[in-house]
Amino acid sequence: MKHVLIIGSGISGMACAVRCAEQGIHVTLASPFPSERSQSVMAAGGINAVLSGDSQGDSVDSHIQDTLRGGCRLGGVRAVTGLCENGERILRQLEGIGTVFSVDPQGRLLRRAFGGQSYKRTCYCGASTGKQIVSALVMEVRRYEAQGLIRRRLWCCFHSALIREGVCYGALLFDEAFGGLDAVCADAVVIATGGQNALFGKTTGSTQCDGYAAGKLFMQGAELKNLEFIQYHPTTLETAQKRMLITEAARGEGGRLFCRKNGRTVYFMEEKYGPGGNLQTRDVISREIDALGDSVFLDVSFLGKSVIDNRLSELRDLCAKYGGIDVYREPIPVRPSVHFFMGGLAVHLNHETNIRNLFAVGECASMYHGANRLGGNSLLAALYSGNVAADAIAGREGRQTAPPDFSAETEREKQLLGQDRDTQSRFPVMYIRDLLAETMQKNLGIVRNEAHLTQGLKDIDYYLSIAGRIHYDSSVMPYFNYSLTAILTLARATMACALSRRESRGAHWRSDYPETEEAYQSATVMAYDGGKYSVRLDKERAYES
Amino acid sequence: MRVSVLRQQHPGSDPYWETFEYDGPDHNSVAGVLDYLNYHDDIVDTEGRRTTRIGWECSCLQGICGACAMVINGRPALACETFIRDLKGPEIRIQPLRKFPVIHDLVTDRSSIHENLKQANVSIGEYRPSAKTDHAHHYAVAKCLKCGLCLEVCPNYVNGRTFFGAAFANDCYLVASRNRSKTAEIRTLYAEHFGKDCSKSLSCMEICPMKIQTLASIARLNRGKL
Ligand SMILES: Cc1cc2nc3c(=O)[nH]c(=O)nc-3n(C[C@H](O)[C@H](O)[C@H](O)COP(=O)(O)OP(=O)(O)OC[C@H]3O[C@@H](n4cnc5c(N)ncnc54)[C@H](O)[C@@H]3O)c2cc1C
Ligand code: SF4
């Protein structure tokens, strides 16, 4: 009986679990909280797929080309082809399990236009596409739970993988329910832990996306890829705790960006790019706002009550609730914010990492999006990657022999955790996480340069040097404490990737190297060995097979 | 401003009230208040005694994940969308949801919501809608956060052993109306775990952060008009 351990229960984790269960594989689906709390529920805009019989003349090939172009030729052709070719199948499957898509009176899926795409190919569920897909997948997982094929484990956080000689045999989970470590053996482990938002503190995403799993696996020998490519969303509303996404639909409906110069209102995007200025791509607008260095506003008030109430009601409510802003009368103060990570764990076409039987899917894996992601492609990638990993695992012989004995390693980790717990210190790990966020925001912003990146590396090296020597407040969840070093290590790797790419491409913009260089048309791969970081360009395209 | 929190160190330990002085921004939400108390400085109570950091759960911080459900000034609500400016009185009193076992401070174990749905196998399986579907209501119902606020206020919901509450009824509605071959089976389960004990106080609808019209689900399931 084959058994897979999936860590993370957002859309990618659930997609993988369901596909495994369909093929008779037993699944343990571990996460600290239920799927309803995952970042996936926040996806609003939609999911891309070309549907057969498209009357606009759209084609799978066009979806492939748009994705490759959007990714500035860093997304692997074979991977992207697989993604786009499976778009319709995945959409039909979601429909088939009862996802509440927005449909026309004949029940056909509606589609909307999204940036960087030649046709309207983004299917959606009102303004809550991610949430609706999560709800449908939760039910599908439940069906297999009832059959005994999927077992959810809540209150469980990833601690480390059980790896021997380049092969993964399971993972250690920290189980909040009994407050200790549990070794779970499996024929394969799938990491589905989402993006690495917490490196930057306040972002548009969930507090649960902290990058720990990717950082820890990196320290255990897994390679990372394209970390420097981080998508900033140009229009977010800042609150005390986060940056809330102000939907692109606001500009789609005619919303105008402006700033104030000497008491004058300046529509800077329109002045520079003409009437379509407000609908330039996310990276272009983010860079323009960054260059202005001024407060920027998004005005929808002139659109009138009827447009706002009928088409932008969610935006109206969000601004009123979290910003005290009356969008009928006032402009919305906006700032760019970290939004999506194109980089992550390096995986082959079958979503296996360089460690055998260790897979990564969803936003924590780097595939498909190259140097920039098209809106609507990440939900598709989360679902598709979950399927691909499941199929690869299903097509493989289960392990015939008993796994090696990991009891010594497990005991050692238990002891370390115990020591942390016995400390009387009150020093919160969050103080270092806040310092890290400041460093990342300041030095790995929308526009980078060598001086800032070098300073960023120096800062993180300092945090790393003290992280291991401080005892942290033992009254918080142990996970917060043990996760710090790996989070810092991931941040360091990210900074180093950005420093090594001496060109500008997609979401990575260097003021000291403003041109796109042919020599850099390969993925950045980062490896770690006992404290030594080494970066290389994947010129042989090893991760495209 | 005074903030009192009902604390509990471990699942089995005794709960106790602890009071803090909040001197942070007045535009904060209760989630913001908790963050501020925890990390603005060392955490001390109103007597200046050092204490442990307050445990609470969060994820999206914008009212769409249901993690931060708790009881604020006697009213169950999401902390991230309850603002100080809207609270009355000189003090904020925060306690964990009372219908679920406490894990730590304001963190509760709401897995009974999922366990009950699993036990009853409430799942669509295959999309085979009935002829006249109410798309808008399906959409609204599928936005359920499984936050448990509706169960917290319900006079009939005790511990979820027999009566499963509004979150269950809404999922039953979604399944029964999106797969007509399951309608009969689901209506039986619904009657057993919801219909026969619901006294229609409808407090669940008033409290629901997603504004789900549970009454519409109930009416249709009761009448079999899906
Ligand atoms: C505001 C917003 C809007 C978006 N809109 C769109 C859109 O319109 N279209 C689109 O295509 N994409 C969109 N995206 C991106 C998309 O939502 C994500 O890329 C996608 O949902 C990621 O899914 P996932 O399964 O990889 O990760 P997640 O949904 O983030 O799930 C991660 C899971 O891992 C668990 N986890 C994390 N760390 C650990 C750990 N250490 N141990 C155990 N478990 C752990 C979490 O609890 C969670 O269950 C949006 C993102 C945001 C933030
Ligand atoms: S019905 Fe409303 S209150 Fe009840 S769990 Fe769902 S979202 Fe929460």
CSV table of N, CA and C and ligand atoms in Angstrom, one decimal, chain B residues 113 143-151 166-167 170 204 207-212 214, ligand 2:
chain,number,residue,atom,x,y,z
B,113,ILE,N,-16.4,20.8,13.4
B,113,ILE,CA,-17.2,21.2,12.2
B,113,ILE,C,-16.9,20.3,11.0
B,143,LYS,N,-19.1,30.3,0.1
B,143,LYS,CA,-18.1,31.2,0.8
B,143,LYS,C,-18.0,30.9,2.3
B,144,CYS,N,-18.7,29.9,2.8
B,144,CYS,CA,-18.7,29.7,4.2
B,144,CYS,C,-17.3,29.4,4.7
B,145,LEU,N,-16.9,30.1,5.8
B,145,LEU,CA,-15.5,30.1,6.3
B,145,LEU,C,-15.2,28.9,7.2
B,146,LYS,N,-16.3,28.3,7.6
B,146,LYS,CA,-16.2,27.3,8.7
B,146,LYS,C,-15.5,27.9,9.9
B,147,CYS,N,-16.0,29.1,10.2
B,147,CYS,CA,-15.4,29.9,11.3
B,147,CYS,C,-16.0,29.5,12.6
B,148,GLY,N,-17.3,29.0,12.6
B,148,GLY,CA,-17.9,28.5,13.8
B,148,GLY,C,-18.7,29.6,14.5
B,149,LEU,N,-18.7,30.8,14.0
B,149,LEU,CA,-19.4,31.9,14.7
B,149,LEU,C,-20.9,31.5,14.8
B,150,CYS,N,-21.5,30.9,13.8
B,150,CYS,CA,-22.9,30.6,13.8
B,150,CYS,C,-23.2,29.5,14.9
B,151,LEU,N,-22.2,28.7,15.1
B,151,LEU,CA,-22.4,27.6,16.1
B,151,LEU,C,-22.3,28.2,17.5
B,166,ALA,N,-25.6,25.5,11.6
B,166,ALA,CA,-25.8,26.2,10.3
B,166,ALA,C,-24.8,25.8,9.3
B,167,ALA,N,-23.5,25.8,9.7
B,167,ALA,CA,-22.5,25.5,8.7
B,167,ALA,C,-22.7,24.1,8.0
B,170,ASN,N,-25.8,24.5,5.6
B,170,ASN,CA,-25.5,25.1,4.3
B,170,ASN,C,-24.7,24.2,3.4
B,204,CYS,N,-27.8,32.7,13.8
B,204,CYS,CA,-26.7,32.3,12.9
B,204,CYS,C,-26.6,33.3,11.7
B,207,ILE,N,-25.1,36.8,12.7
B,207,ILE,CA,-23.7,36.8,13.1
B,207,ILE,C,-22.8,36.5,11.9
B,208,CYS,N,-23.3,35.9,10.9
B,208,CYS,CA,-22.4,35.3,9.9
B,208,CYS,C,-21.6,36.4,9.1
B,209,PRO,N,-20.3,36.3,9.2
B,209,PRO,CA,-19.5,37.3,8.5
B,209,PRO,C,-19.6,37.3,7.0
B,210,MET,N,-20.1,36.2,6.4
B,210,MET,CA,-20.2,36.1,5.0
B,210,MET,C,-21.7,36.5,4.6
B,211,LYS,N,-22.5,36.8,5.6
B,211,LYS,CA,-23.9,37.1,5.4
B,211,LYS,C,-24.7,36.0,4.6
B,212,ILE,N,-24.4,34.8,5.0
B,212,ILE,CA,-25.0,33.7,4.3
B,212,ILE,C,-26.5,33.6,4.8
B,214,THR,N,-28.8,31.6,5.7
B,214,THR,CA,-29.1,30.2,6.1
B,214,THR,C,-30.5,29.8,6.0
C,2,SF4,S1,-22.2,29.9,8.1
C,2,SF4,FE1,-21.3,31.9,8.4
C,2,SF4,S2,-20.9,32.0,10.6
C,2,SF4,FE2,-21.3,29.8,10.1
C,2,SF4,S3,-19.3,28.9,9.7
C,2,SF4,FE3,-20.0,29.6,7.7
C,2,SF4,S4,-19.2,31.7,7.5
C,2,SF4,FE4,-19.0,31.1,9.7
